[in-house]
Short mmCIF file of C-alpha atoms and ligand atoms in Angstrom, two decimals:
data_model
loop_
_atom_site.label_atom_id
_atom_site.label_comp_id
_atom_site.label_asym_id
_atom_site.label_seq_id
_atom_site.Cartn_x
_atom_site.Cartn_y
_atom_site.Cartn_z
CA ILE A 562 -90.99 61.45 122.38
CA VAL A 563 -88.18 62.15 124.81
CA PRO A 564 -89.10 63.36 128.31
CA CYS A 565 -86.20 65.40 129.69
CA TYR A 566 -85.60 66.67 133.16
CA ASN A 567 -82.13 68.07 133.86
CA GLU A 568 -80.49 65.99 131.15
CA GLN A 569 -77.81 68.41 129.93
CA GLU A 570 -75.06 65.78 130.26
CA ALA A 571 -76.90 62.90 128.63
CA LEU A 572 -78.76 64.80 125.88
CA PRO A 573 -75.91 65.38 123.40
CA ILE A 574 -74.93 61.71 123.55
CA PHE A 575 -78.55 60.59 123.27
CA TYR A 576 -79.18 62.89 120.33
CA GLU A 577 -76.11 61.67 118.48
CA GLU A 578 -76.72 57.98 119.10
CA SER A 579 -80.39 58.01 118.23
CA THR A 580 -79.86 60.18 115.14
CA LYS A 581 -77.44 57.53 113.88
CA VAL A 582 -80.15 54.91 114.21
CA LEU A 583 -83.04 56.98 112.82
CA ALA A 584 -81.12 58.43 109.88
CA GLY A 585 -80.26 54.89 108.81
CA MET A 586 -83.90 53.84 108.70
CA ASP A 587 -86.11 53.97 105.66
CA CYS A 588 -88.69 56.41 107.03
CA GLU A 589 -89.27 60.02 107.98
CA TYR A 590 -88.70 60.80 111.62
CA GLU A 591 -89.05 63.59 114.14
CA PHE A 592 -87.78 64.10 117.67
CA LEU A 593 -90.26 65.61 120.07
CA PHE A 594 -88.39 66.55 123.22
CA VAL A 595 -90.44 67.48 126.25
CA ASN A 596 -88.52 69.71 128.62
CA ASP A 597 -90.08 68.96 131.98
CA GLY A 598 -89.13 72.18 133.74
CA SER A 599 -85.38 71.49 133.77
CA LYS A 600 -83.23 73.77 135.91
CA ASP A 601 -79.99 73.08 134.03
CA GLY A 602 -78.99 73.76 130.43
CA THR A 603 -81.45 71.26 128.88
CA LEU A 604 -83.64 73.92 127.25
CA GLU A 605 -80.65 75.73 125.72
CA LEU A 606 -79.45 72.44 124.23
CA LEU A 607 -82.88 71.72 122.77
CA LYS A 608 -82.99 75.18 121.22
CA GLU A 609 -79.61 74.51 119.62
CA PHE A 610 -80.65 71.11 118.26
CA ALA A 611 -83.86 72.60 116.83
CA LYS A 612 -82.00 75.43 115.17
CA GLU A 613 -79.68 73.11 113.33
CA ASP A 614 -81.85 70.10 112.68
CA THR A 615 -85.36 70.28 111.24
CA HIS A 616 -86.03 66.82 112.69
CA VAL A 617 -86.07 68.35 116.16
CA THR A 618 -89.02 70.01 117.85
CA TYR A 619 -89.57 70.51 121.53
CA ILE A 620 -92.18 71.66 123.98
CA GLY A 621 -91.55 72.88 127.48
CA PHE A 622 -93.37 72.95 130.79
CA SER A 623 -93.61 75.93 133.13
CA ARG A 624 -92.25 73.76 135.95
CA ASN A 625 -91.38 70.15 136.66
CA PHE A 626 -94.57 68.08 136.35
CA GLY A 627 -92.99 64.62 136.22
CA LYS A 628 -92.35 62.05 133.52
CA GLU A 629 -95.98 60.96 133.31
CA ALA A 630 -97.12 64.46 132.38
CA ALA A 631 -94.23 64.79 129.94
CA MET A 632 -95.16 61.55 128.17
CA TYR A 633 -98.81 62.55 127.95
CA ALA A 634 -98.02 65.98 126.53
CA GLY A 635 -95.68 64.33 124.04
CA LEU A 636 -98.31 61.82 122.94
CA GLU A 637 -100.89 64.59 122.54
CA GLN A 638 -98.55 66.67 120.40
CA SER A 639 -97.34 63.75 118.31
CA ASN A 640 -98.64 63.16 114.82
CA GLY A 641 -96.55 60.31 113.44
CA ASP A 642 -97.98 57.04 112.18
CA TYR A 643 -95.71 55.34 114.69
CA VAL A 644 -94.65 56.80 118.01
CA VAL A 645 -91.74 55.86 120.26
CA ILE A 646 -91.33 56.92 123.87
CA ILE A 647 -87.70 56.81 124.96
CA ASP A 648 -85.63 58.07 127.90
CA ALA A 649 -82.87 60.61 127.37
CA ASP A 650 -80.23 58.76 129.40
CA LEU A 651 -79.60 55.86 126.96
CA GLN A 652 -81.00 53.31 129.40
CA ASP A 653 -83.37 52.55 126.53
CA PRO A 654 -81.16 51.38 123.63
CA PRO A 655 -82.12 53.38 120.49
CA GLU A 656 -80.90 50.49 118.28
CA LEU A 657 -84.07 48.62 119.24
CA ILE A 658 -86.16 51.21 117.37
CA GLU A 659 -85.24 49.57 114.07
CA GLU A 660 -86.49 46.19 115.20
CA MET A 661 -89.62 47.75 116.69
CA TYR A 662 -90.43 49.47 113.43
CA ALA A 663 -89.80 46.36 111.33
CA THR A 664 -92.10 44.36 113.61
CA LEU A 665 -94.95 46.89 113.46
CA LEU A 666 -94.69 47.14 109.68
CA GLU A 667 -95.45 43.44 109.45
CA GLY A 668 -98.86 44.30 110.85
CA GLU A 669 -99.28 41.56 113.41
CA TYR A 670 -98.65 43.82 116.41
CA ASP A 671 -99.79 47.31 117.46
CA CYS A 672 -97.04 47.87 119.98
CA VAL A 673 -93.52 46.68 120.59
CA GLY A 674 -92.54 47.16 124.21
CA SER A 675 -89.27 46.60 125.99
CA ARG A 676 -88.57 44.79 129.17
CA ARG A 677 -85.43 44.53 131.19
CA VAL A 678 -84.85 41.07 132.45
CA THR A 679 -82.26 42.08 135.07
CA ARG A 680 -82.01 44.92 137.53
CA LYS A 681 -78.21 44.73 137.60
CA GLY A 682 -76.61 47.97 138.75
CA GLU A 683 -79.69 49.16 140.61
CA SER A 684 -79.57 49.48 144.39
CA LYS A 685 -80.73 46.37 146.26
CA ILE A 686 -83.35 48.26 148.26
CA ARG A 687 -84.81 49.84 145.14
CA SER A 688 -84.97 46.48 143.36
CA PHE A 689 -86.61 44.88 146.37
CA PHE A 690 -89.35 47.49 146.62
CA ALA A 691 -89.87 47.52 142.86
CA ARG A 692 -90.43 43.77 142.88
CA GLN A 693 -92.85 44.05 145.81
CA PHE A 694 -94.74 46.75 143.94
CA TYR A 695 -95.19 44.53 140.88
CA LYS A 696 -96.27 41.64 143.07
CA ILE A 697 -98.96 43.76 144.74
CA ILE A 698 -100.25 45.49 141.64
CA ARG A 699 -100.41 42.24 139.69
CA LYS A 700 -102.48 40.76 142.49
CA ILE A 701 -104.98 43.60 142.85
CA SER A 702 -105.33 44.63 139.21
CA GLN A 703 -106.81 42.68 136.32
CA THR A 704 -104.58 44.62 133.96
CA ASP A 705 -101.48 42.68 133.00
CA ILE A 706 -98.67 44.94 134.25
CA VAL A 707 -95.42 43.26 133.24
CA ASP A 708 -92.53 43.31 135.75
CA GLY A 709 -89.53 45.07 134.26
CA ALA A 710 -91.56 46.64 131.43
CA ARG A 711 -90.22 50.03 130.48
CA ASP A 712 -92.04 53.00 129.04
CA PHE A 713 -89.73 52.57 126.03
CA ARG A 714 -92.01 51.31 123.27
CA MET A 715 -93.23 51.94 119.75
CA MET A 716 -96.96 52.17 119.13
CA THR A 717 -99.24 52.63 116.15
CA ARG A 718 -101.17 55.86 115.79
CA GLN A 719 -104.37 54.01 116.64
CA MET A 720 -103.02 52.82 119.96
CA VAL A 721 -101.60 56.26 120.76
CA ASP A 722 -105.01 57.83 120.09
CA SER A 723 -106.60 55.34 122.49
CA ILE A 724 -104.08 56.24 125.17
CA ILE A 725 -104.66 59.97 124.70
CA SER A 726 -108.40 59.44 125.01
CA VAL A 727 -107.88 58.16 128.56
CA LYS A 728 -108.20 61.39 130.50
CA GLU A 729 -106.91 60.18 133.86
CA TYR A 730 -105.38 62.87 135.95
CA ASN A 731 -102.86 60.93 138.05
CA ARG A 732 -101.54 58.87 135.21
CA PHE A 733 -99.82 55.55 135.58
CA SER A 734 -98.88 54.91 131.98
CA LYS A 735 -97.61 51.38 132.47
CA GLY A 736 -101.14 50.50 133.50
CA ILE A 737 -102.81 52.54 130.76
CA PHE A 738 -100.61 51.07 128.01
CA ALA A 739 -101.76 47.60 129.05
CA TRP A 740 -105.35 48.59 129.81
CA VAL A 741 -106.14 49.95 126.33
CA GLY A 742 -105.51 46.48 124.94
CA TYR A 743 -103.88 45.93 121.53
CA ARG A 744 -101.32 43.30 120.63
CA THR A 745 -97.93 43.88 122.23
CA LYS A 746 -94.67 42.15 121.48
CA TRP A 747 -91.93 42.35 124.13
CA LEU A 748 -88.25 42.77 123.41
CA GLU A 749 -86.03 41.81 126.31
CA PHE A 750 -82.70 43.30 127.28
CA GLU A 751 -80.31 43.44 130.22
CA ASN A 752 -80.41 46.48 132.44
CA ILE A 753 -78.20 49.31 131.20
CA GLN A 754 -76.82 52.01 133.47
CA ARG A 755 -77.56 55.64 132.75
CA VAL A 756 -74.89 57.07 130.40
CA CYS A 757 -74.27 60.02 132.76
CA GLY A 758 -76.08 62.26 135.22
CA THR A 759 -78.20 60.76 138.00
CA THR A 760 -81.67 59.29 138.36
CA LYS A 761 -84.41 61.88 138.75
CA TRP A 762 -86.40 59.65 141.05
CA SER A 763 -85.92 59.74 144.79
CA PHE A 764 -87.04 56.77 146.83
CA TRP A 765 -89.92 58.83 148.19
CA GLY A 766 -90.87 59.99 144.69
CA LEU A 767 -91.06 56.38 143.51
CA PHE A 768 -93.07 55.43 146.56
CA ILE A 769 -95.70 58.10 145.81
CA TYR A 770 -95.69 56.98 142.17
CA ALA A 771 -96.36 53.40 143.30
CA ILE A 772 -99.33 54.62 145.37
CA ASP A 773 -100.59 56.55 142.32
CA GLY A 774 -100.33 53.35 140.30
CA ILE A 775 -102.23 51.30 142.83
CA VAL A 776 -104.98 53.89 143.36
CA ALA A 777 -105.34 54.54 139.62
N1 UDP B 1421 -87.94 62.59 133.60
C1 UDP B 1421 -88.83 63.63 133.38
N2 UDP B 1421 -89.39 64.27 134.46
C2 UDP B 1421 -89.11 63.89 135.74
C3 UDP B 1421 -88.22 62.80 135.96
C4 UDP B 1421 -87.66 62.18 134.86
O1 UDP B 1421 -89.10 63.99 132.24
O2 UDP B 1421 -89.64 64.51 136.68
C5 UDP B 1421 -87.31 61.91 132.44
C6 UDP B 1421 -85.79 61.82 132.51
O3 UDP B 1421 -85.17 62.99 132.00
C7 UDP B 1421 -85.50 60.58 131.68
C8 UDP B 1421 -86.73 59.71 131.97
O4 UDP B 1421 -87.76 60.59 132.41
O5 UDP B 1421 -85.44 60.87 130.29
C9 UDP B 1421 -86.45 58.64 133.04
O6 UDP B 1421 -85.92 59.26 134.19
P1 UDP B 1421 -84.73 58.62 135.03
O7 UDP B 1421 -83.67 58.09 134.11
O8 UDP B 1421 -84.27 59.62 136.02
O9 UDP B 1421 -85.47 57.42 135.78
P2 UDP B 1421 -84.87 55.95 136.10
O10 UDP B 1421 -84.33 55.43 134.81
O11 UDP B 1421 -83.83 56.15 137.13
O12 UDP B 1421 -86.07 55.19 136.58
MG1 MG B 1422 -82.94 56.32 133.63
#
């Protein structure tokens, strides 16, 4: 599941890189792109990919609803035995998918998540507020919300179905992923800069998201 908002620059690179990884794996796979009301050429690119590659499907929103809505729609539409959520800007290394899959096949875990252990390359102010947010939410919530955890993860069908059954309206997926339980293994990696394009989050947007997280 790949949430996409104005990713026309990053998408071709993402598609190529992740296809390399997936095609080399011993399993069937499918891309489910979610076009979150992009205003650039994202939708045209997705149409092209889908025309030429039967592994590609996409759904699209009538406007920009945000990454949370895009992830939820993707999870609802998904039907794989294992589901990965991954960003389109290559900040989530697709190579990790192989390791995630191998780990889940062993059967000990239901989810393999990813966690960046540095915030290198991110603005100091953003890092500062992000850390404060994690401090606060970890204090007020009994759910174990891991600092640096990304949405990038592979989950079993059973876990995905649990997540879909949570019908919260203002979703804070990092909380929901942890709240539904299940056994999660964490893979750690250093922060990677976006391959191209710019972040879709403004400071104010992140601030409102943090409030959503706390209230939820
Ligand atoms: N995204 C989305 N809708 C939005 C904002 C972002 O679908 O309203 C997607 C975006 O295209 C990317 C992922 O969510 O695939 C993460 O966004 P971004 O890289 O801008 O966030 P950052 O990594 O800066 O936190
Ligand atoms: Mg990013």
